[in-house]
Short mmCIF file of C-alpha atoms and ligand atoms in Angstrom, two decimals:
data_model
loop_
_atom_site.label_atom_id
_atom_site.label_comp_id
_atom_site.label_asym_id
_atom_site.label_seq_id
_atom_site.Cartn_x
_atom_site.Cartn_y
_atom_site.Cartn_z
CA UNK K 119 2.32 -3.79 -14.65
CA UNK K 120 -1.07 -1.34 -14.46
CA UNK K 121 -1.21 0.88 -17.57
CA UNK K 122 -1.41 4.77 -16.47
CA UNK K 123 -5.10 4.72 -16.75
CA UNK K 124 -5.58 1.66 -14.91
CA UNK K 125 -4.26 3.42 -11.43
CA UNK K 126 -7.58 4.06 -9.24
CA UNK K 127 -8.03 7.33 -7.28
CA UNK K 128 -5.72 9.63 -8.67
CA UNK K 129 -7.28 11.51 -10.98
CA UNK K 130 -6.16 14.91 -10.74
CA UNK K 131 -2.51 13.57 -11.22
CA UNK K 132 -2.85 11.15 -13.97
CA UNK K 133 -4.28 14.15 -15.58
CA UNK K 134 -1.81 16.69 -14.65
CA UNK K 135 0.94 14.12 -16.42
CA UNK K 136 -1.05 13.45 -19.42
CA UNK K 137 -0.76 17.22 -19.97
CA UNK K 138 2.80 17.41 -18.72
CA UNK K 139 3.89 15.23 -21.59
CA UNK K 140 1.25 15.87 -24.46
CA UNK K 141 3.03 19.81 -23.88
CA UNK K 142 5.59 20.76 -26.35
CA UNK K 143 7.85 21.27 -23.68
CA UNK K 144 7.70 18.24 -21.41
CA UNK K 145 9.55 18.38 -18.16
CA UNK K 146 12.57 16.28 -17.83
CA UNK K 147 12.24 16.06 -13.84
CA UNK K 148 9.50 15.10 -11.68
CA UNK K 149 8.64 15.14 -8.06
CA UNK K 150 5.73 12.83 -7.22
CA UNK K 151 4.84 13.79 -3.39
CA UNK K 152 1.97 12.05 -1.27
CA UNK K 153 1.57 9.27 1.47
CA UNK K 154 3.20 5.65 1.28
CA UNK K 155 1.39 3.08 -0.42
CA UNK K 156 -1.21 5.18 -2.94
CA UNK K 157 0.50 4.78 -6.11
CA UNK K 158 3.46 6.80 -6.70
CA UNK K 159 5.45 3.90 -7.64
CA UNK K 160 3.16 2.60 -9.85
CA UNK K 161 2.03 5.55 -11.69
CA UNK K 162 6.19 6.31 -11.89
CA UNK K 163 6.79 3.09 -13.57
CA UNK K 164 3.13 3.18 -16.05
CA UNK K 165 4.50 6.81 -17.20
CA UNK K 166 8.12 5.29 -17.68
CA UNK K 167 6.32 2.58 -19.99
CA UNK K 168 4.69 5.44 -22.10
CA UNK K 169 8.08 7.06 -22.29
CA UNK K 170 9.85 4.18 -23.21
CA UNK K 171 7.28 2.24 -25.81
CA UNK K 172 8.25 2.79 -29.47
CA UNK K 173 4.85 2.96 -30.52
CA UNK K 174 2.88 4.95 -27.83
CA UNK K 175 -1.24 5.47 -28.94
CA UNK K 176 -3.37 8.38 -28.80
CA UNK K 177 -6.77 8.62 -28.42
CA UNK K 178 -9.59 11.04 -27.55
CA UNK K 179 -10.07 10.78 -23.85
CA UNK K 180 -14.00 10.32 -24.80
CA UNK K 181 -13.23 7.25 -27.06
CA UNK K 182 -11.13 5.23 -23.86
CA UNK K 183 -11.49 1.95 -23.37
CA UNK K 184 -11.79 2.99 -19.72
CA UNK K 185 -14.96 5.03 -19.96
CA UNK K 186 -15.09 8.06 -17.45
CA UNK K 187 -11.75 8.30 -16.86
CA UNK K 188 -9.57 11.63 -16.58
CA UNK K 189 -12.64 13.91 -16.54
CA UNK K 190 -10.39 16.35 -15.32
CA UNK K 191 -9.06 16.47 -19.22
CA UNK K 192 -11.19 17.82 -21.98
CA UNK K 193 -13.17 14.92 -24.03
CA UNK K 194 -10.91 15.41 -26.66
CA UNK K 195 -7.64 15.84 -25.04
CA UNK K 196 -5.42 13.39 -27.01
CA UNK K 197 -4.57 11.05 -24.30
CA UNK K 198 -1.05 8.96 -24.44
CA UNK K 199 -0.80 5.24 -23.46
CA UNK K 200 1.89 2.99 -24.05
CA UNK K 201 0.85 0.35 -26.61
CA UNK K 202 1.34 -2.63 -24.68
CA UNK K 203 2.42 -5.37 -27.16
CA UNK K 204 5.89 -3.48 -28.44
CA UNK K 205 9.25 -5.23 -27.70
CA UNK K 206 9.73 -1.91 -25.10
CA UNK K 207 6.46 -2.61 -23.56
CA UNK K 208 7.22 -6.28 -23.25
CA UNK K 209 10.38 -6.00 -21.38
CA UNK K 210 8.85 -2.74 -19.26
CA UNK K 211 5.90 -5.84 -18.27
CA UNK K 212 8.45 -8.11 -17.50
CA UNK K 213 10.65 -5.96 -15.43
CA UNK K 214 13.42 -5.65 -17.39
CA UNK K 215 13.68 -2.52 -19.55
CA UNK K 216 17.66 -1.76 -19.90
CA UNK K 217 16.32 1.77 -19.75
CA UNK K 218 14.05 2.02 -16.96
CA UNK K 219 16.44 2.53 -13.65
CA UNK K 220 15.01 1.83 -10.06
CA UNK K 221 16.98 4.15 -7.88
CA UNK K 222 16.79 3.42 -3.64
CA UNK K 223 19.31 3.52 -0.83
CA UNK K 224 19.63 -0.20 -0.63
CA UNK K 225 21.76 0.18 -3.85
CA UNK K 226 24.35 0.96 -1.72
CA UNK K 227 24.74 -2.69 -0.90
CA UNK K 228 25.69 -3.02 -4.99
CA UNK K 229 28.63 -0.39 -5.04
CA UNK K 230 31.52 -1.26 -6.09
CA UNK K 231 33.55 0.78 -3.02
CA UNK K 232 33.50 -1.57 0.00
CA UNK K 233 33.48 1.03 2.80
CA UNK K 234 29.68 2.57 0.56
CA UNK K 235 28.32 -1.44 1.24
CA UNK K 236 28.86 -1.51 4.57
CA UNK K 237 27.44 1.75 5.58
CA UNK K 238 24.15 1.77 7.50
CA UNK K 239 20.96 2.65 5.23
CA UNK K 240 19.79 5.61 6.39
CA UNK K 241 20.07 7.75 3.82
CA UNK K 242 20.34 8.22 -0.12
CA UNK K 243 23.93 9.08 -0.08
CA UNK K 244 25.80 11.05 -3.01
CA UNK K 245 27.81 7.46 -4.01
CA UNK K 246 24.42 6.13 -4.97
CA UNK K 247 23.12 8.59 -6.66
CA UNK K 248 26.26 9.31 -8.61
CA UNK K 249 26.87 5.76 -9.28
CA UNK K 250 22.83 4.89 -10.02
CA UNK K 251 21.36 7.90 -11.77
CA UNK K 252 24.35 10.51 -12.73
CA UNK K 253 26.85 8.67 -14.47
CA UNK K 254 24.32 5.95 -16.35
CA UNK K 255 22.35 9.18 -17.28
CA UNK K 256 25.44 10.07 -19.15
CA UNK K 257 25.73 6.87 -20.78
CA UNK K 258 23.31 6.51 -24.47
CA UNK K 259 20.10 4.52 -23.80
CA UNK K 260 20.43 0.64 -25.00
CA UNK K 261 17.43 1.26 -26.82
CA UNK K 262 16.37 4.57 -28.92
CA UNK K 263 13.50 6.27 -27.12
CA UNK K 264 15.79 7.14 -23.66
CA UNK K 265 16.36 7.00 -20.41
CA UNK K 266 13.78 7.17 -17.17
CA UNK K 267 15.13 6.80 -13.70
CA UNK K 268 12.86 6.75 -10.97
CA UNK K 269 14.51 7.58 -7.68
CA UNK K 270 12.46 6.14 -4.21
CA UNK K 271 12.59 7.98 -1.11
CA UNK K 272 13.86 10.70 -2.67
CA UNK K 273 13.46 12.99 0.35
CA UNK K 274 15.99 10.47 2.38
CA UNK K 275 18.74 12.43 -0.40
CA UNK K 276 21.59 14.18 1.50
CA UNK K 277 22.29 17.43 0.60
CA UNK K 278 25.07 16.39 -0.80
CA UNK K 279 23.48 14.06 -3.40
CA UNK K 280 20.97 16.34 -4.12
CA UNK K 281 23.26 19.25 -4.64
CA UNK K 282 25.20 16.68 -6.81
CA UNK K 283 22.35 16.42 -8.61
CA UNK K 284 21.25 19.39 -9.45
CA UNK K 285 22.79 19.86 -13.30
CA UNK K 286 21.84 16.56 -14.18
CA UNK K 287 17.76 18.15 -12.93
CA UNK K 288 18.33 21.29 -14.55
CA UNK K 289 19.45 20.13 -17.73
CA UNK K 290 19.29 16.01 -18.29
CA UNK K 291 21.35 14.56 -21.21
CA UNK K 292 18.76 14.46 -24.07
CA UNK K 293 15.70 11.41 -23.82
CA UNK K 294 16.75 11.18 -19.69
CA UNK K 295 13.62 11.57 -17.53
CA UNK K 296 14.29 11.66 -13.69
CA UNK K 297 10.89 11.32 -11.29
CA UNK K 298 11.65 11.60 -7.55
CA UNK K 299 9.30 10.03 -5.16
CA UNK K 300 9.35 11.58 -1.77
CA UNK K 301 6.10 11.63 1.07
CA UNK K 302 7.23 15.17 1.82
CA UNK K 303 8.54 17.97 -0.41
CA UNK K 304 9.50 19.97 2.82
CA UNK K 305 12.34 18.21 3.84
CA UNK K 306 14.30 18.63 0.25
CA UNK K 307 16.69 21.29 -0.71
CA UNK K 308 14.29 23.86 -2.26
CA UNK K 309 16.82 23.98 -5.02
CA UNK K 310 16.02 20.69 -5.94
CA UNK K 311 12.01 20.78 -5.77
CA UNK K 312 12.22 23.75 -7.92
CA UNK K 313 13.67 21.96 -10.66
CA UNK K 314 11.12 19.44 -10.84
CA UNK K 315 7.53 19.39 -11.87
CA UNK K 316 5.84 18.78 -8.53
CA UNK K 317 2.69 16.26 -8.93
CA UNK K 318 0.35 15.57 -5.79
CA UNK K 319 -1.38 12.14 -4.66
CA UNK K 320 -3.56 12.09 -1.97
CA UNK K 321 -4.62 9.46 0.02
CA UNK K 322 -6.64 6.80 -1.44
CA UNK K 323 -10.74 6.69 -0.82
CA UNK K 324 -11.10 4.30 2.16
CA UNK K 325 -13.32 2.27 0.73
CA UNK K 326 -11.61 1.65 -2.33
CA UNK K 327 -8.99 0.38 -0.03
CA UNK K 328 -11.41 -1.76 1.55
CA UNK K 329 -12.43 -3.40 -1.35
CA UNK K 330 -8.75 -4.49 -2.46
CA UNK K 331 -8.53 -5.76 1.19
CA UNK K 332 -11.35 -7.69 0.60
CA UNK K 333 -10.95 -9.10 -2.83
CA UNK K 334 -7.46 -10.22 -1.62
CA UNK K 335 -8.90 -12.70 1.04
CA UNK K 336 -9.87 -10.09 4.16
CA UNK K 337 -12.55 -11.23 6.22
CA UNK K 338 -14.82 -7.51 6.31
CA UNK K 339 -13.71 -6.68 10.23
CA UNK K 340 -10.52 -6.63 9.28
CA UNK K 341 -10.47 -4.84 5.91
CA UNK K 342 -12.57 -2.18 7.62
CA UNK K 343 -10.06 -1.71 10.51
CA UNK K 344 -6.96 -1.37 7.85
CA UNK K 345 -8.55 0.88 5.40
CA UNK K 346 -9.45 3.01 7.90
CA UNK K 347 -6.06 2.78 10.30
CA UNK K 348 -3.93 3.51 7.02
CA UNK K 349 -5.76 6.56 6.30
CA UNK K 350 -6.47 5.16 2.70
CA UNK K 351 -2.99 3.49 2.21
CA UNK K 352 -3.51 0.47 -0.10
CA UNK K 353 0.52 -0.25 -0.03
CA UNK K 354 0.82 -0.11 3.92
CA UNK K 355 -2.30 -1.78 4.73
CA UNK K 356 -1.12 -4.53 2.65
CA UNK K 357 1.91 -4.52 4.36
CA UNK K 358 0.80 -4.58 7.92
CA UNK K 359 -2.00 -6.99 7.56
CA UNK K 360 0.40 -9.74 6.31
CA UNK K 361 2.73 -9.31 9.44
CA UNK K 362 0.13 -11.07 11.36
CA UNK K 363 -0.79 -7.40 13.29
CA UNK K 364 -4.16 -7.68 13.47
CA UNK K 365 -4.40 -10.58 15.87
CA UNK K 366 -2.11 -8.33 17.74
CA UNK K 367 -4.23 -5.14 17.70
CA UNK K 368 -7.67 -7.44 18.43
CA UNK K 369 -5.88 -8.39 22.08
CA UNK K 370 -4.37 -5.41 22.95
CA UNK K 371 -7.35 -2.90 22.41
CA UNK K 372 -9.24 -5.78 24.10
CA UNK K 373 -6.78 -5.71 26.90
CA UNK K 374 -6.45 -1.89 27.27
CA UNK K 375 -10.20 -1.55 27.08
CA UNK K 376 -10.47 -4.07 29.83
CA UNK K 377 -7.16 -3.37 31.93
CA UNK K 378 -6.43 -2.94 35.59
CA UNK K 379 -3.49 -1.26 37.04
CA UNK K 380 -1.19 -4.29 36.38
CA UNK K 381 1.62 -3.14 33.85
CA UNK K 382 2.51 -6.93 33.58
CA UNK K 383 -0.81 -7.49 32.14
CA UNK K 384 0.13 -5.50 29.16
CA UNK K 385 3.78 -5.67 29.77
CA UNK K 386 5.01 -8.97 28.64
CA UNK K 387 2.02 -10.08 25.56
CA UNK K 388 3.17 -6.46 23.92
CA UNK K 389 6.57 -7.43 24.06
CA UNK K 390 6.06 -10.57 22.56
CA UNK K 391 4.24 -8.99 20.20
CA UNK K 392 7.06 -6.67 19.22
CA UNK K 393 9.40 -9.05 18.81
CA UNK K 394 6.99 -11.23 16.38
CA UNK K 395 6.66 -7.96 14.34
CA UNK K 396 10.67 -7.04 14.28
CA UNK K 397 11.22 -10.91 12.58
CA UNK K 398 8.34 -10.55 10.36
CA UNK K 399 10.03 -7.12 9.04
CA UNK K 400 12.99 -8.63 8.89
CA UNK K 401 11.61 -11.75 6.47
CA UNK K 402 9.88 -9.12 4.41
CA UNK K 403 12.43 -6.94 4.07
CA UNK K 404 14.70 -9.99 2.92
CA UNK K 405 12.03 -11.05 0.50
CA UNK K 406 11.14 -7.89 -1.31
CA UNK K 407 14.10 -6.08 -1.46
CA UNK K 408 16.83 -9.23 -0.82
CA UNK K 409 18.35 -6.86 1.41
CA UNK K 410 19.41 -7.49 5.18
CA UNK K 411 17.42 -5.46 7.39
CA UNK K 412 19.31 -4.73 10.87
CA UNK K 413 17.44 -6.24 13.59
CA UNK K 414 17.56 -2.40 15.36
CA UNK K 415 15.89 -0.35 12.50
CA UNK K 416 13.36 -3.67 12.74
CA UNK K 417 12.70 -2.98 16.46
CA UNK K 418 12.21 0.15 15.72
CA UNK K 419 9.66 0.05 12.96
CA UNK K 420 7.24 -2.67 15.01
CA UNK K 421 7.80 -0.47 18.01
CA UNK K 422 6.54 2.44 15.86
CA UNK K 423 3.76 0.76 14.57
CA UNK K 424 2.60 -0.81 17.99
CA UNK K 425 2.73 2.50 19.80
CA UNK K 426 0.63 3.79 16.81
CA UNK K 427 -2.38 0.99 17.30
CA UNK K 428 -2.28 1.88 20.59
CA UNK K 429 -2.70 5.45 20.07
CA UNK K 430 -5.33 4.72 17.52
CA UNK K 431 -7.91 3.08 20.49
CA UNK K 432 -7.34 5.68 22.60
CA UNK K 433 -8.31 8.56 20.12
CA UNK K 434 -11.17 7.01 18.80
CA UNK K 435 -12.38 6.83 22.83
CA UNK K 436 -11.55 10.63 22.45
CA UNK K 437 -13.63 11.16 19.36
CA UNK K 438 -16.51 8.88 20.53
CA UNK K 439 -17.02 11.46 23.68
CA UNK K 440 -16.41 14.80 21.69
CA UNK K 441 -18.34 13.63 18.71
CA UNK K 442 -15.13 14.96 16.65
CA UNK K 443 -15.26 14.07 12.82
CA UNK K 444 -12.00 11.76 11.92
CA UNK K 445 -9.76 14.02 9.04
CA UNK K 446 -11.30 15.11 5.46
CA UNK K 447 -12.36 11.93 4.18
CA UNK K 448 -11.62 9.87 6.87
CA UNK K 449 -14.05 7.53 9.40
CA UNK K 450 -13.98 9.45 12.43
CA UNK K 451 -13.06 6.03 14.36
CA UNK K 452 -10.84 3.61 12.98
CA UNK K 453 -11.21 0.65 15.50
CA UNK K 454 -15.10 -0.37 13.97
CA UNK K 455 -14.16 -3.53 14.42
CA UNK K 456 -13.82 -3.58 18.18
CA UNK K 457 -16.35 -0.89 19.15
CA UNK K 458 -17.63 -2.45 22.04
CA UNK K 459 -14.06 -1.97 23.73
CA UNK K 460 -13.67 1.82 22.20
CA UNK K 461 -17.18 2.04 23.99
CA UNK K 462 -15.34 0.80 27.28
CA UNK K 463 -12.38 2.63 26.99
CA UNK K 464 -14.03 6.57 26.36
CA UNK K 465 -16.63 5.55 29.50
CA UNK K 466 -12.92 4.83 31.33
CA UNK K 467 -11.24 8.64 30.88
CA UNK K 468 -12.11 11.76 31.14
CA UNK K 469 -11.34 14.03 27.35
CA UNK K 470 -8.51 15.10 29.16
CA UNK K 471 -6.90 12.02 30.38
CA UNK K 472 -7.14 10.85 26.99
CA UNK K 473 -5.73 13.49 25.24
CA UNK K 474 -2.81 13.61 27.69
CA UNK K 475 -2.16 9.96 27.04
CA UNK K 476 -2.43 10.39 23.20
CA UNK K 477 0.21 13.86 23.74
CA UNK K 478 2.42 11.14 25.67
CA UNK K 479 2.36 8.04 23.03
CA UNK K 480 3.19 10.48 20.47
CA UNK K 481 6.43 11.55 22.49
CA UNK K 482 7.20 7.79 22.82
CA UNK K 483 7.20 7.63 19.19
CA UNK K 484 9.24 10.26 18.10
CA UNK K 485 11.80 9.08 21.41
CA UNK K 486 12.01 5.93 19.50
CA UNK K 487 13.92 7.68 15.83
CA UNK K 488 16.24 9.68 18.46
CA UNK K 489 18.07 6.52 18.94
CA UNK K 490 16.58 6.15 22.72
CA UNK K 491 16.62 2.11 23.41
CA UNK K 492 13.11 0.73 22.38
CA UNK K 493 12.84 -1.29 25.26
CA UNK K 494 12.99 1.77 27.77
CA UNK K 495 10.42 3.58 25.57
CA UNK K 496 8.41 0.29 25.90
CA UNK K 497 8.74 0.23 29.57
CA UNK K 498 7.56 3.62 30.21
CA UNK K 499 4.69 3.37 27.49
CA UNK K 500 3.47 -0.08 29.42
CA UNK K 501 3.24 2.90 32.69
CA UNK K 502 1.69 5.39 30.84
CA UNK K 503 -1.24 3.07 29.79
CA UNK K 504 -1.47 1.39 33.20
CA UNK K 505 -1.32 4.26 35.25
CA UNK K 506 -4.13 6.04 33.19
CA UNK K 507 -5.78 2.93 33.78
CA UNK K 508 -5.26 3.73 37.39
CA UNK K 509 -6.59 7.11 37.35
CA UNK K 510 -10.02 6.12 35.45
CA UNK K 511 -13.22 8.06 36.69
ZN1 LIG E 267 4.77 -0.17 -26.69
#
């Protein structure tokens, strides 16, 4: 479990919570909003450790053990950290604090109403957050420093959860913490957002990410290509590089770059491709949550994430000819790996065929989460590419 001040690349947060709870008047509710996979989790569970630790430390932040962190904080801002070797500490390490409370819509598959397990996962629904986080919040922590719940995917809440959890934000029974985790504050009830501290991460730098990639076993090709495709998402390029994607990517960008106006020559290898993915979700889903993912939300999700390495080759054509920068902080092409084909592919389309095929995978996309069948979407994206292909210059 990383300590607080071992979490790379979010400064400016760590900081803002190392003032949030060195203030007399620490807040009792959190939002933590930013991308998937930079840290929120982590940094959730490190300040629930701190919380929780009988005997937290404080030192200078110019006498750290981790020189040059937090200069965002004066050098001698007493900084907090949990001690590490305390019984709390010990059972936070192992996973097993009776006072540290996951919260996630899977739960639902735990509740003790039959018709609750059986409904599909799409939301956070009101009997999992009353069941999860209000009534345990009521109950006295096993242990004496309190309660922390952290609640992920917060902005999947319905309104009615999060209007059934509004007292217990406003005013927590005494030593109860409550952090939300959400990618987007926008799409809460602003009743609820205003009764948390909100705390911003950003995307990770993508060469940090790089370097985990690598020091994890990535040859360099393909570290490069994931840093850069996640936009400096550690958790998600993880994630996608162990589904076996990047073979994938590395013959379809090869095959779009050198395509004819054959749909069957994309056609049938991206469908096999999608159905490879939809298992491998499924197995992963299985194995980190031990819940059953259903085989549609799996389509789905591979479907999603094919359409979007397809999109990826086709705007990095579009930057190579309009000498575009990528987004603030970001490699303007994310396909280094393969450049030779991006090189084929802009020489292929004119800006404007390629920003009308972009327009068009990005309605495919969205199709797919309005319940229209993948496989039609698939069909018509297999046209889209191949007629464009057609057109070429
Ligand atoms: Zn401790």
């Amino acid at each position: 479990l990383p300590d607080l001040l071992d979490i790379i690349g979010q400064g400016r947060a760590i900081a803002q919570l190392q003032q949030a709870i060195a203030s007399s008047r620490m807040p009792h509710a959190f939002l933590f909003t930013g991308p998937d996979g930079v840290g929120r989790q982590s940094t959730a569970t490190a300040l629930a450790k701190i919380l929780l630790c009988c005997q937290p430390t404080i030192t200078n932040r110019s006498q750290l053990r981790q020189a040059g962190r937090l200069t965002e904080l004066a050098e001698d801002f007493p900084v907090k950290q949990a001690c590490g070797v305390c019984p709390d500490c010990k059972m936070m390490d192992t996973a097993g604090h009776p006072d540290f409370n996951l919260v996630h819509k899977e739960l639902a598959r735990y509740h003790e109403d039959a018709s609750v397990r059986g409904r599909v996962m799409q939301e956070l629904g009101i009997d999992v957050i009353d069941s999860f986080l209000i009534t345990p919040a009521g109950r006295s922590p096993a242990r004496q420093r309190g309660k922390v719940f952290v609640v992920r995917e917060a902005d999947l809440m319905s309104d009615a959860a999060q209007n059934s959890l509004l007292k217990t934000l406003e005013e927590p029974p005494p030593g109860v913490v409550i952090i939300l985790l959400a990618e987007q504050a926008q799409q809460m009830l602003a009743t609820t957002v205003s009764r948390c501290r909100r705390v911003e991460f950003g995307p990770l730098p993508v060469a940090f990410v790089k370097d985990r990639l690598v020091s994890s076993g990535q040859a360099a090709g393909e570290a490069d290509f994931w840093a850069a495709f996640t936009a400096g998402s550690l958790g998600r390029a993880l994630q996608l590089s162990q589904q076996g994607m990047y073979e994938i990517k590395r013959d379809m960008v090869l095959r779009l770059a050198g395509m004819g106006g054959d749909s069957a020559e994309l056609g049938e290898p991206l469908a096999k491709a999608m159905d490879k993915l939809a298992d491998s979700a499924l197995r992963s889903a299985k194995q980190t949550s031990g819940v059953e993912m259903s085989k549609n939300l799996a389509s789905r999700q591979a479907a999603g994430a094919m359409i979007e390495l397809i999109a990826s080759a086709y705007l990095d054509a579009l930057h190579l000819r309009t000498g575009l920068a990528g987004p603030i902080g970001q490699p303007a092409v994310v396909n280094v790996d393969q450049m030779q084909e991006i090189q084929t592919l802009s020489q292929k389309f004119t800006n404007r065929q390629l920003a009308e095929i972009i327009e068009q995978l990005s309605q495919y996309e969205q199709l797919l989460w309005r319940n229209v069948n993948p496989k039609i979407v698939w069909d018509n994206l297999v046209i889209t590419c191949s007629t464009a292909a057609e057109l070429r210059i």
